Structure formats: structure tokens, C-alpha cells
Amino acid sequence: MLKGKTVVLGVTGGIAAYKAAEITSRFVKLGADVKVIMTEHAQEFVGPLTFQAISNNPVVTDMFAPPTRWDVEHIALAKAANLFVIAPATASVMGKINAGIADDMLTTTVMATKAPVLIAPAMNVNMYESAVNQRNMVALKELGYHFVEPGEGFLACGDLGKGRLEDPEKIVNRAVEILLATDELKGKKVLVTAGPTREAIDPVRYLTNHSSGKMGYAIAREARLRGADVVLVSGVRDLAAAEGVKVIEIDSANDMYEAVMANIDADIIVKAAAVADYRPAAPSDIKIKKMPGDMTIPLTRNKDILFELGMIKTHQYLVGFAAETNDVIENAKQKMVKKNLDLIVANDVTAEGAGFKSNTNVVTILRKNGEEKALALMSKEEVASEILDTIIEDMNA
Ligand code: CTP
């Protein structure tokens, strides 16, 4: 994902400095070239050798060390960076950057870089909340610095509160979003639905399905990476949407219908949700008590949201999913015609590595003009990228 990208990682002196090793490792696994700069205080917490071994690059620790190459080193690093990450960032380093102080390798390189800078602060909760630190962070945000806010929890000092370095995975995800951003969909609105619906039987029970929402979230993220305004209508609660995606949480298919219709002005609509076709006809207001013998719940039909969209669409590019167990391509083609779609993603849920809970998928992308793209087994993020590529090709044609 990050082949050909250089990430300069600045590590400053906090207890969380050791977590920067995992951040380095995650970047390396994604294919990035990682150059680590450590402040003097960071080296009190963890040794440069750790980062050298993981990044497979020399670690820069001292502004006045003999240069390893002819370029002035801090300028060379500043220029090489596609992204500058500071994790963990102390209150001190943020204060210095905001004040324009460049007195070590890290702060001089940050000042010299034209690359985006992502800051992941970590410190004691009282330092974090102090007026000075908050003022510095507000100012840095206004200047265009990106942030991954610290998490809440028990801090190394024993206090409870905000200040714990955010999970390395989340920091790297945010970095990927910044690194891969393009403006292909700038000015376009993309509406995505994701996850299952929940159809109430009574206040404590519902009918649902196994959809995880992962595919829809990956599509929302991919659209956001390409600069779109993204609205995600979601039937799941436990997934993190990409930065800048507007999430509308829903329960039932009726809720989803309302939320979709409120955003019908979208340019692209992707219906990745697994919508229940039926709901209990008369949900009870109070908890249903068990009775002797069996029970039958009468069901009534939900609206087919995608079908309705296909009927009323004007300018919208409409994308559906077809999760099938048999005659996959044929069933998907029929759905594309019946629902008046521009594209349908056919998904054989019985295939190895495909389906609801999996992080991977095996799909065929079918276009209205009859073209078919059968994709190999790949991550849902990669599938999302292929789908967006196809949509953009069509829209530009
Ligand atoms: N869909 C929808 N509203 C529904 C049912 C489905 O918007 N009430 C959308 C899904 O989000 C998906 C597409 O229609 O993009 C196909 O969903 P699927 O469940 O495969 O098809 P159905 O039309 O429900 O057909 P069947 O269940 O008979 O296979």
C-alpha cells in the first residue's frame, strides 16, 4: 500500500516512546521507507538500535554527527518525506514547533518539510489539558498540522484520563489516509450504506443478519481518500469510520430508507448494506412473555431501498451488491437490470475467504455495459479501491 512512500517518524521523550517501535513496524509492513529521528530525551526511554533494526535504516539522533551523505541531513530528510509523523509527541515538542523553535534534528526537520505532518500526542492528563498545551494544539491545527488525539485510560503516572498515545494501528491508519489522499472525487458527494439492519420484535429482541459492515466502511474510507464528501449510513456501531466521514447510525430498514432519502442528492450511492427484506408485522411495545407451545411471528415486507433508488434516480451513479450462494453472476446481472443499477458487485458468499465476517473478499464487478472484472482474493480495502477505480472510470468516460 505504501510502496515508494517515505515516512519520517519523529520520536520524542515520553514513556510511550517504545510504542513507536510498533508504529515503525506497521509502516514497514505496508511497504514504506521509514526514517526515524529521535530526540535526545527519547533515547533515554528506548535505544536507536531498536528503530534501526525495524526500519532497516540508520536512525538520526544528533544534528552535529558527521553526515552519512553529502546533503545537509535535516534538509534531505525534510525533502524525502511524503509524510512526517511525530509519535509520541510531548507537550514540549508541540510547544517548540508552534513557537518556531528549531534547536534539534527533529524540530529543524519539521520546520523544513513541505510534507504533511501528523502529530500523536502522549502525556499526563493534566499536562494535556493545560491551557498552554491546548492553545498550542489549536494553533497547530489552524496551521494545518494533522492530529491523532490521545486515548483515555490509566496513564503511566497512575492518573486516569486523556493522554495515552492512541493505538499504533489507528495512528498508522490515519497516516495512510493522509498519504494516499487524492482529489479524484473532490466536490462529489458519496453515500454509502453498511452493515445489517435490526428489525424489532419487542424492546429487547430483533431480527438481523451476519453482515459485519466492513465492506461498506472500506468503501466509505476509499471515497474519502479520494476527496469526496462521504455520508455513511451504518447499521453497525463497533467500526471506526475514516476521518471526515459523516456517520448516520440506524437500526431498521425503514430508518435506513429515511436516511438514504435525506441524502438523495449524492452523486454516487453504494448500497453495501445487508438490508432485511422482512420485519415483524406488529412489534410489541412490551417484552413478549413466553407461553406454552410454539410461536409464530408474522413478517411483512420492507421496502427494497435500492429498487426505489433505481426508480427515481436522475444523475446518481448507483451501485448495488449481490451476495449469492449459487448462479452468482446470472443472479447479479438480473438484480442490476431489475434495480436499474450502473454497477453491481457480485459476491459468492460460499467462496473461501469471502463473505460477511471475513476481512477479505472474492468479487466480480459487473458494469451496466456488460463488462466484467473478476477479482482475485483480496482485502476488503483492496476491493473497495477497485470498485472506486471502476466508478471513477465510468464517470470520467
Ligand atoms: N437492498 C436494498 N433494500 C432491500 C434489500 C436489498 O436496498 N430491502 C439492496 C442491498 O443493499 C444490495 C442489493 O439490494 O445492494 C441486493 O441485495 P440482496 O439481498 O442480494 O438482494 P435482494 O434484492 O434482497 O434479493 P434476494 O434476497 O431475493 O436475493
Tab-separated table of C-alpha atoms and ligand atoms in Angstrom:
chain	number	residue	atom	x	y	z
A	1	MET	CA	0.000	0.000	0.000
A	2	LEU	CA	2.822	2.424	0.850
A	3	LYS	CA	5.481	1.238	-1.640
A	4	GLY	CA	7.537	4.213	-2.794
A	5	LYS	CA	6.455	6.382	0.146
A	6	THR	CA	8.881	7.764	2.699
A	7	VAL	CA	7.676	8.314	6.230
A	8	VAL	CA	9.873	10.309	8.573
A	9	LEU	CA	8.981	9.297	12.115
A	10	GLY	CA	9.954	11.648	14.928
A	11	VAL	CA	10.119	10.021	18.355
A	12	THR	CA	10.180	12.285	21.404
A	13	GLY	CA	10.850	11.647	25.071
A	14	GLY	CA	7.833	10.060	26.709
A	15	ILE	CA	7.100	6.668	28.211
A	16	ALA	CA	5.130	5.781	25.082
A	17	ALA	CA	8.353	6.036	23.002
A	18	TYR	CA	8.569	2.227	22.974
A	19	LYS	CA	5.221	2.090	21.120
A	20	ALA	CA	6.875	3.941	18.236
A	21	ALA	CA	8.638	0.641	17.508
A	22	GLU	CA	5.292	-0.927	16.613
A	23	ILE	CA	4.377	2.114	14.547
A	24	THR	CA	7.648	1.722	12.629
A	25	SER	CA	6.990	-1.963	12.101
A	26	ARG	CA	3.462	-1.356	10.789
A	27	PHE	CA	4.744	1.228	8.288
A	28	VAL	CA	7.484	-1.147	7.138
A	29	LYS	CA	4.961	-3.967	6.652
A	30	LEU	CA	2.885	-1.652	4.432
A	31	GLY	CA	5.967	-1.107	2.254
A	32	ALA	CA	7.005	2.378	3.407
A	33	ASP	CA	10.612	3.511	3.743
A	34	VAL	CA	10.804	4.714	7.356
A	35	LYS	CA	13.456	7.140	8.586
A	36	VAL	CA	13.434	7.645	12.314
A	37	ILE	CA	14.621	10.776	14.094
A	38	MET	CA	14.925	10.514	17.874
A	39	THR	CA	15.252	13.404	20.266
A	40	GLU	CA	17.880	13.208	22.974
A	41	HIS	CA	15.207	12.523	25.606
A	42	ALA	CA	13.557	9.788	23.522
A	43	GLN	CA	16.858	7.903	23.690
A	44	GLU	CA	16.539	7.786	27.477
A	45	PHE	CA	13.419	5.627	27.027
A	46	VAL	CA	14.382	3.380	24.102
A	47	GLY	CA	17.571	2.843	22.122
A	48	PRO	CA	18.102	3.859	18.479
A	49	LEU	CA	19.171	0.317	17.653
A	50	THR	CA	15.567	-0.876	18.040
A	51	PHE	CA	14.400	1.508	15.327
A	52	GLN	CA	17.427	0.860	13.144
A	53	ALA	CA	16.698	-2.874	13.188
A	54	ILE	CA	12.981	-2.486	12.448
A	55	SER	CA	13.259	0.240	9.811
A	56	ASN	CA	16.450	-1.121	8.250
A	57	ASN	CA	17.679	2.471	8.071
A	58	PRO	CA	20.173	4.457	10.141
A	59	VAL	CA	18.463	6.395	12.919
A	60	VAL	CA	19.175	10.086	13.150
A	61	THR	CA	19.870	11.226	16.674
A	62	ASP	CA	22.269	14.104	16.561
A	63	MET	CA	22.283	17.210	14.440
A	64	PHE	CA	26.065	17.525	14.632
A	65	ALA	CA	27.055	13.931	13.967
A	66	PRO	CA	29.312	13.521	10.908
A	67	PRO	CA	26.990	13.333	7.903
A	68	THR	CA	26.412	9.931	6.337
A	69	ARG	CA	25.879	11.637	2.968
A	70	TRP	CA	26.696	14.964	1.316
A	71	ASP	CA	23.241	16.551	1.589
A	72	VAL	CA	22.637	18.651	4.636
A	73	GLU	CA	20.908	15.901	6.572
A	74	HIS	CA	17.866	17.633	8.045
A	75	ILE	CA	17.053	19.214	4.686
A	76	ALA	CA	17.494	15.878	2.893
A	77	LEU	CA	15.089	14.161	5.298
A	78	ALA	CA	12.622	17.031	5.124
A	79	LYS	CA	12.585	16.742	1.320
A	80	ALA	CA	12.416	12.962	1.235
A	81	ALA	CA	9.342	12.819	3.467
A	82	ASN	CA	5.964	12.126	1.932
A	83	LEU	CA	4.626	12.295	5.465
A	84	PHE	CA	6.107	13.381	8.756
A	85	VAL	CA	4.756	11.606	11.832
A	86	ILE	CA	5.607	12.607	15.391
A	87	ALA	CA	4.645	9.812	17.775
A	88	PRO	CA	4.697	10.101	20.683
A	89	ALA	CA	4.704	13.902	20.688
A	90	THR	CA	5.389	15.557	24.043
A	91	ALA	CA	3.858	18.871	25.116
A	92	SER	CA	7.352	20.272	24.760
A	93	VAL	CA	7.835	19.375	21.090
A	94	MET	CA	4.402	20.779	20.178
A	95	GLY	CA	5.246	23.966	22.074
A	96	LYS	CA	8.536	24.279	20.224
A	97	ILE	CA	7.017	23.711	16.795
A	98	ASN	CA	4.261	26.216	17.496
A	99	ALA	CA	6.782	28.789	18.726
A	100	GLY	CA	9.092	28.279	15.752
A	101	ILE	CA	11.922	26.873	17.807
A	102	ALA	CA	14.215	24.601	15.800
A	103	ASP	CA	17.003	23.548	18.102
A	104	ASP	CA	17.479	19.861	17.378
A	105	MET	CA	17.315	17.441	14.474
A	106	LEU	CA	13.576	16.780	14.840
A	107	THR	CA	12.363	20.366	15.154
A	108	THR	CA	14.643	21.650	12.379
A	109	THR	CA	13.469	18.910	10.020
A	110	VAL	CA	9.792	19.541	10.832
A	111	MET	CA	10.257	23.225	10.104
A	112	ALA	CA	11.996	22.474	6.814
A	113	THR	CA	9.499	19.956	5.472
A	114	LYS	CA	6.737	20.668	2.988
A	115	ALA	CA	5.157	17.264	3.671
A	116	PRO	CA	2.014	16.954	5.794
A	117	VAL	CA	2.767	16.469	9.486
A	118	LEU	CA	0.768	14.096	11.687
A	119	ILE	CA	1.125	14.531	15.438
A	120	ALA	CA	0.146	11.884	18.009
A	121	PRO	CA	0.461	13.454	21.460
A	122	ALA	CA	1.031	11.461	24.653
A	123	MET	CA	1.476	12.909	28.126
A	124	ASN	CA	-0.041	13.206	31.581
A	125	VAL	CA	-3.711	14.233	31.529
A	126	ASN	CA	-3.081	17.497	33.402
A	127	MET	CA	-0.319	18.493	31.012
A	128	TYR	CA	-2.562	17.569	28.098
A	129	GLU	CA	-5.457	19.642	29.405
A	130	SER	CA	-3.301	22.597	30.438
A	131	ALA	CA	-4.269	25.880	28.833
A	132	VAL	CA	-0.836	26.266	27.244
A	133	ASN	CA	-0.871	22.823	25.622
A	134	GLN	CA	-4.456	23.257	24.404
A	135	ARG	CA	-3.575	26.656	22.944
A	136	ASN	CA	-0.579	25.168	21.130
A	137	MET	CA	-2.639	22.313	19.694
A	138	VAL	CA	-5.398	24.648	18.472
A	139	ALA	CA	-2.779	26.849	16.825
A	140	LEU	CA	-1.052	23.881	15.166
A	141	LYS	CA	-4.390	22.583	13.840
A	142	GLU	CA	-5.098	26.003	12.374
A	143	LEU	CA	-1.708	25.870	10.666
A	144	GLY	CA	-2.715	22.573	9.013
A	145	TYR	CA	-0.973	20.042	11.246
A	146	HIS	CA	-2.927	16.779	11.489
A	147	PHE	CA	-3.602	15.122	14.833
A	148	VAL	CA	-4.446	11.720	16.229
A	149	GLU	CA	-5.831	12.632	19.639
A	150	PRO	CA	-4.644	10.571	22.605
A	151	GLY	CA	-6.892	7.917	24.079
A	152	GLU	CA	-8.331	7.824	27.592
A	153	GLY	CA	-7.349	5.371	30.285
A	154	PHE	CA	-4.828	4.739	33.014
A	155	LEU	CA	-1.680	6.707	32.349
A	156	ALA	CA	1.826	5.622	33.294
A	157	CYS	CA	1.818	8.175	36.134
A	158	GLY	CA	-1.223	6.459	37.692
A	159	ASP	CA	-3.698	9.182	36.730
A	160	LEU	CA	-6.867	8.339	34.841
A	161	GLY	CA	-7.772	10.475	31.837
A	162	LYS	CA	-6.846	11.581	28.337
A	163	GLY	CA	-3.198	11.395	27.393
A	164	ARG	CA	-2.421	7.802	26.449
A	165	LEU	CA	-0.813	7.505	22.994
A	166	GLU	CA	-3.518	6.301	20.578
A	167	ASP	CA	-3.148	2.707	19.350
A	168	PRO	CA	-0.326	2.312	16.796
A	169	GLU	CA	-2.832	0.754	14.373
A	170	LYS	CA	-5.036	3.847	14.471
A	171	ILE	CA	-2.070	6.189	14.069
A	172	VAL	CA	-0.870	4.261	11.023
A	173	ASN	CA	-4.413	4.136	9.559
A	174	ARG	CA	-4.666	7.904	9.839
A	175	ALA	CA	-1.215	8.240	8.224
A	176	VAL	CA	-2.295	6.017	5.327
A	177	GLU	CA	-5.375	8.189	4.810
A	178	ILE	CA	-3.203	11.290	4.534
A	179	LEU	CA	-0.576	9.602	2.329
A	180	LEU	CA	-2.992	8.130	-0.181
A	181	ALA	CA	-5.338	11.094	-0.415
A	182	THR	CA	-6.183	12.304	-3.954
A	183	ASP	CA	-8.743	14.760	-5.271
A	184	GLU	CA	-10.345	12.470	-7.896
A	185	LEU	CA	-13.739	12.815	-6.193
A	186	LYS	CA	-13.355	16.350	-4.882
A	187	GLY	CA	-16.688	18.155	-4.931
A	188	LYS	CA	-18.618	14.866	-5.233
A	189	LYS	CA	-20.938	13.520	-2.568
A	190	VAL	CA	-20.818	9.771	-1.942
A	191	LEU	CA	-23.497	7.971	0.062
A	192	VAL	CA	-22.627	4.509	1.398
A	193	THR	CA	-24.777	2.112	3.417
A	194	ALA	CA	-23.130	-0.547	5.545
A	195	GLY	CA	-23.903	-3.382	7.911
A	196	PRO	CA	-27.060	-5.225	8.824
A	197	THR	CA	-30.439	-3.810	9.787
A	198	ARG	CA	-32.200	-4.724	13.015
A	199	GLU	CA	-35.916	-5.337	12.894
A	200	ALA	CA	-37.550	-5.131	16.309
A	201	ILE	CA	-39.687	-7.991	17.636
A	202	ASP	CA	-40.122	-6.283	21.023
A	203	PRO	CA	-37.981	-3.807	23.042
A	204	VAL	CA	-35.329	-6.452	23.744
A	205	ARG	CA	-35.307	-8.692	20.641
A	206	TYR	CA	-34.730	-8.229	16.938
A	207	LEU	CA	-34.146	-9.983	13.625
A	208	THR	CA	-30.824	-9.317	11.926
A	209	ASN	CA	-28.111	-10.928	9.766
A	210	HIS	CA	-24.361	-11.605	9.872
A	211	SER	CA	-23.201	-8.526	7.936
A	212	SER	CA	-20.096	-7.020	9.607
A	213	GLY	CA	-20.226	-3.679	7.775
A	214	LYS	CA	-16.510	-3.993	6.869
A	215	MET	CA	-17.053	-3.736	3.108
A	216	GLY	CA	-19.180	-0.583	3.415
A	217	TYR	CA	-16.723	1.056	5.810
A	218	ALA	CA	-13.855	0.273	3.428
A	219	ILE	CA	-15.760	1.889	0.549
A	220	ALA	CA	-16.547	4.982	2.636
A	221	ARG	CA	-12.881	5.278	3.566
A	222	GLU	CA	-11.713	4.817	-0.025
A	223	ALA	CA	-14.146	7.505	-1.253
A	224	ARG	CA	-12.938	9.850	1.485
A	225	LEU	CA	-9.297	9.182	0.480
A	226	ARG	CA	-10.225	10.407	-2.971
A	227	GLY	CA	-11.561	13.666	-1.626
A	228	ALA	CA	-15.334	13.019	-1.668
A	229	ASP	CA	-17.820	14.264	0.916
A	230	VAL	CA	-18.914	10.949	2.369
A	231	VAL	CA	-22.087	10.075	4.264
A	232	LEU	CA	-22.146	6.573	5.748
A	233	VAL	CA	-25.499	5.162	6.833
A	234	SER	CA	-24.483	2.433	9.227
A	235	GLY	CA	-26.222	-0.476	10.909
A	236	VAL	CA	-23.048	-1.338	12.872
A	237	ARG	CA	-21.713	0.502	15.899
A	238	ASP	CA	-18.311	-1.043	16.563
A	239	LEU	CA	-16.318	0.010	13.485
A	240	ALA	CA	-14.322	3.238	13.238
A	241	ALA	CA	-15.119	5.300	10.150
A	242	ALA	CA	-12.317	7.159	8.388
A	243	GLU	CA	-11.617	10.733	9.484
A	244	GLY	CA	-14.084	13.184	7.938
A	245	VAL	CA	-16.785	10.613	7.091
A	246	LYS	CA	-20.231	11.642	8.352
A	247	VAL	CA	-21.842	8.618	10.033
A	248	ILE	CA	-25.601	8.243	10.474
A	249	GLU	CA	-26.415	5.297	12.747
A	250	ILE	CA	-29.628	3.416	12.028
A	251	ASP	CA	-31.384	0.281	13.237
A	252	SER	CA	-34.176	-0.786	10.895
A	253	ALA	CA	-34.544	-0.899	7.117
A	254	ASN	CA	-37.116	1.875	7.488
A	255	ASP	CA	-34.555	4.053	9.320
A	256	MET	CA	-32.082	3.304	6.528
A	257	TYR	CA	-34.633	4.256	3.895
A	258	GLU	CA	-35.251	7.622	5.629
A	259	ALA	CA	-31.514	8.337	5.973
A	260	VAL	CA	-30.847	7.409	2.343
A	261	MET	CA	-33.690	9.536	1.018
A	262	ALA	CA	-32.445	12.505	3.070
A	263	ASN	CA	-29.145	12.213	1.138
A	264	ILE	CA	-30.538	11.516	-2.308
A	265	ASP	CA	-28.570	14.495	-3.683
A	266	ALA	CA	-25.428	12.278	-3.626
A	267	ASP	CA	-23.512	11.793	-6.907
A	268	ILE	CA	-22.620	8.193	-6.115
A	269	ILE	CA	-24.682	5.804	-3.973
A	270	VAL	CA	-23.194	2.480	-2.884
A	271	LYS	CA	-25.574	0.085	-1.154
A	272	ALA	CA	-23.240	-2.318	0.618
A	273	ALA	CA	-25.699	-2.892	3.471
A	274	ALA	CA	-27.435	-6.221	4.035
A	275	VAL	CA	-30.993	-4.945	4.345
A	276	ALA	CA	-33.656	-7.177	5.886
A	277	ASP	CA	-36.346	-7.950	3.326
A	278	TYR	CA	-38.941	-8.537	6.079
A	279	ARG	CA	-39.739	-7.128	9.514
A	280	PRO	CA	-42.088	-8.315	12.270
A	281	ALA	CA	-45.516	-7.026	11.233
A	282	ALA	CA	-46.533	-5.805	14.676
A	283	PRO	CA	-43.570	-5.342	17.061
A	284	SER	CA	-44.645	-5.408	20.682
A	285	ASP	CA	-44.154	-2.309	22.887
A	286	ILE	CA	-43.505	-4.502	25.895
A	287	LYS	CA	-41.335	-7.589	26.286
A	288	ILE	CA	-43.143	-10.657	24.984
A	289	LYS	CA	-43.576	-13.317	27.693
A	290	LYS	CA	-43.134	-16.954	26.855
A	291	MET	CA	-46.311	-19.026	26.559
A	292	PRO	CA	-46.869	-22.750	26.389
A	293	GLY	CA	-46.324	-24.171	22.902
A	294	ASP	CA	-44.625	-22.748	19.811
A	295	MET	CA	-44.748	-19.219	18.491
A	296	THR	CA	-45.066	-17.689	15.052
A	297	ILE	CA	-44.041	-14.140	14.218
A	298	PRO	CA	-45.846	-12.713	11.194
A	299	LEU	CA	-43.476	-10.771	8.936
A	300	THR	CA	-44.213	-8.007	6.499
A	301	ARG	CA	-42.124	-6.798	3.542
A	302	ASN	CA	-39.621	-3.954	3.882
A	303	LYS	CA	-39.082	-1.508	1.073
A	304	ASP	CA	-36.349	-2.505	-1.356
A	305	ILE	CA	-34.329	0.686	-0.924
A	306	LEU	CA	-32.089	0.072	-3.906
A	307	PHE	CA	-35.030	-0.691	-6.170
A	308	GLU	CA	-36.702	2.574	-5.097
A	309	LEU	CA	-33.458	4.461	-5.791
A	310	GLY	CA	-33.263	2.884	-9.237
A	311	MET	CA	-36.796	4.103	-9.987
A	312	ILE	CA	-36.206	7.732	-9.018
A	313	LYS	CA	-32.542	8.222	-9.901
A	314	THR	CA	-31.604	11.120	-12.143
A	315	HIS	CA	-27.869	11.926	-12.129
A	316	GLN	CA	-26.855	9.405	-9.438
A	317	TYR	CA	-24.384	6.607	-10.180
A	318	LEU	CA	-25.973	3.642	-8.445
A	319	VAL	CA	-24.029	0.656	-7.081
A	320	GLY	CA	-25.520	-2.493	-5.559
A	321	PHE	CA	-24.154	-5.663	-4.029
A	322	ALA	CA	-25.390	-9.155	-4.657
A	323	ALA	CA	-24.458	-11.722	-2.039
A	324	GLU	CA	-25.257	-15.056	-3.633
A	325	THR	CA	-24.686	-18.740	-2.982
A	326	ASN	CA	-25.468	-20.069	-6.486
A	327	ASP	CA	-25.666	-18.804	-10.095
A	328	VAL	CA	-23.745	-15.805	-8.774
A	329	ILE	CA	-23.117	-13.854	-11.999
A	330	GLU	CA	-26.506	-14.585	-13.512
A	331	ASN	CA	-28.393	-13.555	-10.335
A	332	ALA	CA	-26.298	-10.406	-10.021
A	333	LYS	CA	-26.956	-9.418	-13.647
A	334	GLN	CA	-30.679	-9.812	-13.095
A	335	LYS	CA	-30.520	-7.609	-9.989
A	336	MET	CA	-28.586	-4.945	-11.925
A	337	VAL	CA	-31.316	-4.767	-14.565
A	338	LYS	CA	-34.252	-5.040	-12.147
A	339	LYS	CA	-32.897	-2.308	-9.840
A	340	ASN	CA	-31.628	-0.047	-12.682
A	341	LEU	CA	-28.015	-0.015	-11.430
A	342	ASP	CA	-24.844	1.286	-13.076
A	343	LEU	CA	-22.705	-1.339	-11.404
A	344	ILE	CA	-23.144	-4.401	-9.238
A	345	VAL	CA	-20.612	-6.234	-7.108
A	346	ALA	CA	-21.295	-9.962	-7.199
A	347	ASN	CA	-20.138	-11.860	-4.217
A	348	ASP	CA	-20.117	-15.646	-3.838
A	349	VAL	CA	-20.523	-15.905	-0.076
A	350	THR	CA	-19.659	-19.602	-0.132
A	351	ALA	CA	-16.169	-18.996	-1.611
A	352	GLU	CA	-13.108	-19.418	0.624
A	353	GLY	CA	-12.064	-16.015	2.039
A	354	ALA	CA	-15.323	-14.324	1.048
A	355	GLY	CA	-18.379	-13.327	2.971
A	356	PHE	CA	-19.649	-11.369	5.918
A	357	LYS	CA	-17.196	-11.718	8.799
A	358	SER	CA	-14.071	-12.106	6.683
A	359	ASN	CA	-11.504	-9.331	6.162
A	360	THR	CA	-11.083	-10.493	2.585
A	361	ASN	CA	-13.478	-10.930	-0.296
A	362	VAL	CA	-13.712	-12.512	-3.733
A	363	VAL	CA	-15.942	-10.481	-6.047
A	364	THR	CA	-16.767	-9.821	-9.666
A	365	ILE	CA	-17.543	-6.242	-10.663
A	366	LEU	CA	-20.263	-6.094	-13.329
A	367	ARG	CA	-20.970	-2.924	-15.276
A	368	LYS	CA	-24.169	-1.876	-16.993
A	369	ASN	CA	-22.359	-2.063	-20.358
A	370	GLY	CA	-21.732	-5.785	-19.818
A	371	GLU	CA	-18.043	-5.585	-18.858
A	372	GLU	CA	-16.965	-7.956	-16.094
A	373	LYS	CA	-13.949	-7.679	-13.772
A	374	ALA	CA	-13.357	-10.876	-11.827
A	375	LEU	CA	-11.043	-10.049	-8.924
A	376	ALA	CA	-8.798	-12.475	-7.064
A	377	LEU	CA	-8.995	-12.959	-3.295
A	378	MET	CA	-8.013	-9.639	-1.729
A	379	SER	CA	-8.602	-7.483	1.344
A	380	LYS	CA	-11.869	-5.565	1.574
A	381	GLU	CA	-9.815	-2.342	1.355
A	382	GLU	CA	-8.362	-3.500	-1.979
A	383	VAL	CA	-11.821	-4.498	-3.217
A	384	ALA	CA	-13.084	-1.029	-2.224
A	385	SER	CA	-10.245	0.581	-4.172
A	386	GLU	CA	-11.060	-1.495	-7.296
A	387	ILE	CA	-14.748	-0.567	-7.036
A	388	LEU	CA	-13.949	3.138	-6.715
A	389	ASP	CA	-11.498	2.938	-9.649
A	390	THR	CA	-14.243	1.418	-11.803
A	391	ILE	CA	-16.828	4.017	-10.767
A	392	ILE	CA	-14.417	6.874	-11.492
A	393	GLU	CA	-13.504	5.382	-14.909
A	394	ASP	CA	-17.220	5.251	-15.789
A	395	MET	CA	-17.918	8.738	-14.510
A	396	ASN	CA	-14.982	10.175	-16.488
A	397	ALA	CA	-15.964	8.330	-19.661
B	1	CTP	N1	-31.280	-3.956	-0.902
B	1	CTP	C1	-31.967	-2.844	-0.503
B	1	CTP	N2	-33.141	-2.955	0.197
B	1	CTP	C2	-33.640	-4.183	0.482
B	1	CTP	C3	-32.949	-5.334	0.063
B	1	CTP	C4	-31.771	-5.201	-0.625
B	1	CTP	O1	-31.503	-1.727	-0.752
B	1	CTP	N3	-34.775	-4.258	1.154
B	1	CTP	C5	-30.027	-3.807	-1.664
B	1	CTP	C6	-28.797	-4.306	-0.940
B	1	CTP	O2	-28.191	-3.273	-0.180
B	1	CTP	C7	-27.894	-4.771	-2.080
B	1	CTP	C8	-28.867	-5.190	-3.155
B	1	CTP	O3	-30.122	-4.582	-2.819
B	1	CTP	O4	-27.105	-3.725	-2.602
B	1	CTP	C9	-29.065	-6.658	-3.296
B	1	CTP	O5	-29.396	-7.228	-2.068
B	1	CTP	P1	-29.738	-8.757	-1.957
B	1	CTP	O6	-30.179	-9.040	-0.555
B	1	CTP	O7	-28.640	-9.568	-2.564
B	1	CTP	O8	-30.952	-8.873	-2.971
B	1	CTP	P2	-32.499	-8.852	-2.843
B	1	CTP	O9	-32.988	-7.848	-3.804
B	1	CTP	O10	-32.957	-8.723	-1.431
B	1	CTP	O11	-32.837	-10.274	-3.456
B	1	CTP	P3	-32.849	-11.724	-2.788
B	1	CTP	O12	-32.824	-11.539	-1.289
B	1	CTP	O13	-34.088	-12.301	-3.288
B	1	CTP	O14	-31.616	-12.403	-3.325
